[in-house]
Every structure is written in structure tokens, then in C-alpha cells.
Amino acid sequence: MTGYAATAPAAPRGSCRDVPILKERGQREVFCGLTGIIWLHRKMQDAFFLVVGSRTCAHLLQSAAGVMIFAEPRFGTAILEEQDLAGMADAQDELDREVERLLSRRPDIRQLFLVGSCPSEVIKLDLARAAERLSAVYAPEVQVVNFTGSGIETTFTQGEDSCLAALARDLPETDEENLIVVGALPDVVEDQMRGLLHGLGIENVQVLPAARAGDHPTVGPRSRFILTQPFLGETLAALLQRGAKHLSAPFPIGEAGTTARLQVIADEYGVEAARFATITDAPRARARKAVAAAARDLSGRTIFFFPDSQLEIPLARFLTNECGMIPLEIGQPYITKDIIGPDLDLIPTGENGVPTISEGQDVDLQLDRARAARPDITVCGLGLANPLEAEGLTTKWAIELVITPVHFYEQAGDLAALFARPLRRRALIKTMHPNARLEAAE
Ligand code: SF4
């Protein structure tokens, strides 16, 4: 393997891979893993997500995915009532009845996910056993799988990890060569990615999750896989356990990240340099041009990431190297160097010990650091954005970066624009209403 350095920026001499990580274990402000159902149910079109939880879980899903109320929904909540929580009813029997009711009403369902929550965890309801039992009853028409989205165990993007890891453990075995692309990408991005890989001559590309139950990948010792999201650590472990080989590379975010990622794949498959250039030169040029237009507003501006989506490190790498921004702190809920190391390699260390790389959160301490640093943009969750806006800081909602298409070449310009927009908006409001206080975040 010749490595990606031929086409991507070389690792700077002082890179963030080796800087000491500030580890914090205090109060955190992040959604729970149930949030992932919002984008997973759109991707898996014959799946139903049955959350075994409380009214709070039902409210979270209904308000977060409110746009779905006009469609036949593919998620729901089996509410645990007080008598379940007190252990006075057999919750397993009730679950069987709910599933029976659901599946007889919805013959289109091929995958049923029993999703654990804080309440089901607190009463130690064994959903793995329930999934096994119900799978035996409804096989082969319906596959029943269990994963957890509980706020005790997961941050919001870890719900997807937990779901894909459960699927990965059950994928059919194969002896054939294949490339598995792991992570729920929007369909338009998945099509672009398939086009690039096809152009490089890489066949038998399969995606996890697939749109339909029967199309999930097969896996075995000749499988290779790439992660498209940095929050898929449990899925990585499950696929390694199945004998597949992980192709580690920077994430396909921005022009350089996408090129670096494709180069690692091309090297693994022995793709000629000329063919690589033929396939990537034009989209690279388009991406650079689109990024440059948005980067005019970003260059020289400072940015501070609160830990939220797990995308923070690849985003910081993109904004630093391709948009000229200055990261002050890059917080991420968990840092797994096997996954995120190649991106850390490409973030240069600056002056005065910046950026700080932090893992986990102690929200009050981190708020103090953000207030002292006064960054031009603060990337954070919804709960922190409005108060910070009211204090005069410009914010970007982290969740938007997960539900908006941001991967690969054609999205690079839009991604940069997502960060430029709140700056322009604040500047505009300041011009029009010099004394106005901003109450709502972008
Ligand atoms: Fe709240 Fe836990 Fe339900 Fe998430 S799983 S909505 S954190 S009770």
C-alpha cells in the first residue's frame, strides 16, 4: 500500500494524534440513542422500530420525528406502565401480545427492532431473549433484532452503532470477496459513493444497512469494510469478529478526506494511479471550487466543538485544512484512535496549546472554557445553543450535521456553507438591528 499521502495533505509534523487528551467525566448534555431511529427508519424501508420504553421515550420520538405523522409510521413505543415497572406484570407476555398485534396489522414489516430504553434497562427486561424467542416464532418472514438506545448507555449517534452491530453479528457468512460500506448514508450520497467505487473498478460493493432486509451484506474472511461514520465502534468490533478486514482512513468529509479515503481503497485493490485520477480529478476540482466559495467567510475564524455527534474530529480536520478555520477545542464523546486516528494525524497543532482535544464532558467546565475563548462559531447540541446565542456566541446545531448529507465530494461545498450561514446571519442581524439579542439558533 502506498498510502493516501500522495493525494491528500501529508500528516503535519506536529499533529493532534499525539497531543494529550483532556478527559472529562461529568454531567453531559446529549440526546440518547433513540434519536438514531429518525434516520435509520428512513433508510431501512421494511423495518419497524418498537421502542420498549416510557412516555418520555414516546415523546422524544414523536417530537424529533414529527414530520412523519402523515405517513404510516415505522416506529412506535410499547409503553411500560407502572405495574410493569413494579414487576407486577409479566412484561415479556405483554411484549409478545404487542408484537403479535403489530405484525398482524403490518404484513409489510420484514425486520422488527426491539429497542431498549432506560426504563427497560432499569427493570432488566431481557430484550435479547425476547428477540430470540420472537425470531423463532416469526421466521423466516420477519427477523427480530434487539439493540439499545437507552440514554444510560448511549449518546445519540450510538443508537445507530448499537443497531448496526446487532445486524453485523447476524449477517450471513460468505467466502467471496466483497467491500462492505458501513453506515446509513442518505440515498443520494450512497449512489454517488457507488458511482465512484464502480469507476475505480471495485465490484461487489454492499452496504450496511441495506434498504431491505434481504439485501444486507454477507461477511467473511475475504470481506473488507469501511466505516462512513466515526461513531461505529461496536460495529467495527463485530465485523472484525466476523473475520472482515477494516480499511482505516480519514473520513470522506470534504475534498481531501474523500480523496484520502478513496486512495486507501484504491491501494488495497491495486487500482492504477491513472484510473484513480480519471475518476476523481473532476469531482475533486468541483469540490475544491465549491468549498472555496464558502470558505471566504470561514477563513481565520475560530471554532469550538462541544462533544455531541462523534463527527467533531473529521469536521475539525475539514474546517481547518480546507476552510482555514482555527479550532480552539475539539470535544468528542469518545475518542477511539483506531477509528479517528487518521483524521487526528491531519489536524496540525497550533500555537499556545490549541486545539484542546477533549473526550467526554463536564458541561459546566466546558461552558466556562467556551465563554473564555469567545469562538466565532460554537458547535453544540440544541440544549446549549439557545443560551449561548443569548450570550452573543454564534452556534451551529450538531444534530444538523448528522441528518444533512455531508459525505463525499458533491456535499463538500454545502458542508462548508452550513458553517458559513450562521456567521452571515449574525452579521446581517447586527447590521439591521445593532441592539438586537439573538434568541434562536440556526
Ligand atoms: Fe429518556 Fe432514556 Fe427514553 Fe432516551 S431512552 S427518551 S433518555 S427515558
Coordinates of C-alpha atoms in Angstrom, one line a residue, residues 21 54 68 99 110 127 133 141 143 160 168 207-208 230 233 235 244 253 276 278 314 332 373:
I21 CA -6.4 14.3 25.6
S54 CA -41.8 5.1 28.8
M68 CA -43.7 11.5 10.0
V99 CA -45.7 -7.7 18.6
R110 CA -39.6 -7.7 7.4
L127 CA -35.0 -7.9 25.2
R133 CA -38.0 -16.1 21.1
E141 CA -40.9 -13.7 7.2
Q143 CA -36.3 -11.0 11.5
E160 CA -27.1 3.6 15.0
A168 CA -23.5 -7.4 11.8
V207 CA -23.9 -1.5 2.2
L208 CA -24.9 -1.9 5.9
P230 CA -16.8 7.7 13.2
G233 CA -17.0 1.4 17.2
T235 CA -20.0 -2.4 14.7
A244 CA -13.5 -9.0 7.9
I253 CA -15.7 14.6 4.6
F276 CA -7.8 7.0 -10.0
T278 CA -9.6 9.9 -14.3
P314 CA -13.3 14.8 10.9
Q332 CA -15.9 14.4 21.2
A373 CA -12.4 31.6 24.4

